[in-house]
Amino acid sequence: MKPEDLSRVPPPEEDVEDVDEVAKRPIGTRSFVYGAKTLATALVALVLRMLAGASLMPAFWVLLAAGSLGVMFSLIERTTTRGAEVVSHRRVNLDVVATVVFAAVVCVVVAVATD
């Protein structure tokens, strides 16, 4: 590449580190998306509990509590804070997966403690 061609190369965008990020969302969007996805996962856990028995009930309660807290924090953030935040759906999905793993650990602890 010739040195005069370098002036035609556009500079990289500085604010976007992740292609999955969505910029300029209202404060509380990430908490709301996390809460909604976790509540949906709680419904899946409830259906699995009906199919597999009572062993998944602790996971349902953990996921229900975490999802409810996410939605409540979203409402609090939106009513008390102004501005925007960058939301990465990949990061939110990782948070939900971590919550599901935590719920599975709770199920194992409850199963061991009751035996």
Short mmCIF file of C-alpha atoms in Angstrom, two decimals:
data_model
loop_
_atom_site.label_atom_id
_atom_site.label_comp_id
_atom_site.label_asym_id
_atom_site.label_seq_id
_atom_site.Cartn_x
_atom_site.Cartn_y
_atom_site.Cartn_z
CA MET A 1 0.00 0.00 0.00
CA LYS A 2 1.32 3.39 -0.95
CA PRO A 3 1.58 6.11 1.72
CA GLU A 4 -0.86 8.36 -0.17
CA ASP A 5 -3.48 5.56 -0.05
CA LEU A 6 -3.41 5.58 3.77
CA SER A 7 -5.31 8.86 3.86
CA ARG A 8 -8.30 7.13 2.25
CA VAL A 9 -8.57 4.44 4.93
CA PRO A 10 -11.39 5.35 7.34
CA PRO A 11 -10.43 5.47 11.02
CA PRO A 12 -11.84 2.68 13.20
CA GLU A 13 -14.86 3.46 15.32
CA GLU A 14 -13.64 4.14 18.84
CA ASP A 15 -16.82 3.57 20.85
CA VAL A 16 -17.80 0.15 19.53
CA GLU A 17 -15.74 -2.72 20.95
CA ASP A 18 -18.26 -5.44 20.23
CA VAL A 19 -20.28 -5.82 17.04
CA ASP A 20 -23.23 -7.03 19.15
CA GLU A 21 -23.43 -3.80 21.14
CA VAL A 22 -26.42 -1.54 20.69
CA ALA A 23 -25.64 2.03 21.67
CA LYS A 24 -27.91 4.76 23.01
CA ARG A 25 -30.52 2.70 24.80
CA PRO A 26 -32.22 4.18 27.87
CA ILE A 27 -30.64 3.44 31.23
CA GLY A 28 -32.10 0.20 32.57
CA THR A 29 -32.40 -1.57 29.23
CA ARG A 30 -29.72 -4.13 30.08
CA SER A 31 -31.39 -4.95 33.41
CA PHE A 32 -34.75 -5.29 31.70
CA VAL A 33 -33.43 -7.59 28.96
CA TYR A 34 -31.61 -9.70 31.60
CA GLY A 35 -34.77 -9.90 33.73
CA ALA A 36 -37.00 -10.80 30.80
CA LYS A 37 -34.66 -13.53 29.56
CA THR A 38 -34.24 -14.93 33.06
CA LEU A 39 -38.01 -14.99 33.62
CA ALA A 40 -38.40 -16.85 30.32
CA THR A 41 -35.78 -19.33 31.52
CA ALA A 42 -37.73 -19.70 34.78
CA LEU A 43 -40.78 -20.71 32.75
CA VAL A 44 -38.68 -23.34 30.97
CA ALA A 45 -37.48 -24.58 34.36
CA LEU A 46 -41.10 -24.78 35.55
CA VAL A 47 -42.09 -26.87 32.52
CA LEU A 48 -39.05 -29.11 33.03
CA ARG A 49 -39.98 -29.40 36.70
CA MET A 50 -43.42 -30.66 35.71
CA LEU A 51 -41.81 -33.25 33.44
CA ALA A 52 -38.87 -34.27 35.64
CA GLY A 53 -40.27 -33.97 39.14
CA ALA A 54 -39.69 -31.72 42.11
CA SER A 55 -35.89 -31.76 41.85
CA LEU A 56 -35.87 -28.64 39.64
CA MET A 57 -38.08 -26.53 41.90
CA PRO A 58 -35.14 -24.70 43.57
CA ALA A 59 -33.85 -23.70 40.11
CA PHE A 60 -37.26 -22.28 39.23
CA TRP A 61 -37.32 -20.13 42.38
CA VAL A 62 -33.75 -18.88 41.86
CA LEU A 63 -34.48 -17.95 38.24
CA LEU A 64 -37.80 -16.35 39.15
CA ALA A 65 -36.17 -14.24 41.86
CA ALA A 66 -33.25 -13.18 39.62
CA GLY A 67 -35.56 -12.28 36.73
CA SER A 68 -37.88 -10.30 38.98
CA LEU A 69 -34.92 -8.39 40.45
CA GLY A 70 -33.66 -7.60 36.95
CA VAL A 71 -37.00 -6.15 35.89
CA MET A 72 -37.37 -4.20 39.19
CA PHE A 73 -33.85 -2.74 38.88
CA SER A 74 -34.71 -1.70 35.33
CA LEU A 75 -37.75 0.20 36.56
CA ILE A 76 -35.73 1.85 39.34
CA GLU A 77 -32.92 2.83 36.96
CA ARG A 78 -35.32 4.31 34.42
CA THR A 79 -37.15 6.41 36.97
CA THR A 80 -34.12 7.71 38.86
CA THR A 81 -31.38 8.05 36.23
CA ARG A 82 -31.25 9.84 32.92
CA GLY A 83 -28.97 9.07 30.03
CA ALA A 84 -28.06 6.12 27.85
CA GLU A 85 -26.11 2.92 28.19
CA VAL A 86 -24.47 0.51 25.78
CA VAL A 87 -26.22 -2.86 25.76
CA SER A 88 -24.44 -5.97 24.54
CA HIS A 89 -26.88 -8.82 24.03
CA ARG A 90 -24.02 -11.29 24.09
CA ARG A 91 -23.04 -10.03 27.55
CA VAL A 92 -26.65 -10.26 28.74
CA ASN A 93 -26.85 -13.83 27.42
CA LEU A 94 -23.67 -14.70 29.34
CA ASP A 95 -25.25 -13.22 32.48
CA VAL A 96 -28.35 -15.37 31.99
CA VAL A 97 -26.22 -18.49 31.42
CA ALA A 98 -24.29 -17.72 34.61
CA THR A 99 -27.60 -17.39 36.47
CA VAL A 100 -28.76 -20.75 35.09
CA VAL A 101 -25.50 -22.37 36.22
CA PHE A 102 -26.02 -20.83 39.66
CA ALA A 103 -29.57 -22.22 39.74
CA ALA A 104 -28.22 -25.67 38.83
CA VAL A 105 -25.68 -25.44 41.65
CA VAL A 106 -28.52 -24.53 44.04
CA CYS A 107 -30.41 -27.63 42.87
CA VAL A 108 -27.39 -29.82 43.56
CA VAL A 109 -26.87 -28.27 47.01
CA VAL A 110 -30.54 -28.75 47.91
CA ALA A 111 -30.47 -32.36 46.65
CA VAL A 112 -27.35 -33.15 48.67
CA ALA A 113 -28.68 -31.39 51.77
CA THR A 114 -31.99 -33.26 51.73
CA ASP A 115 -30.43 -36.70 51.29
#
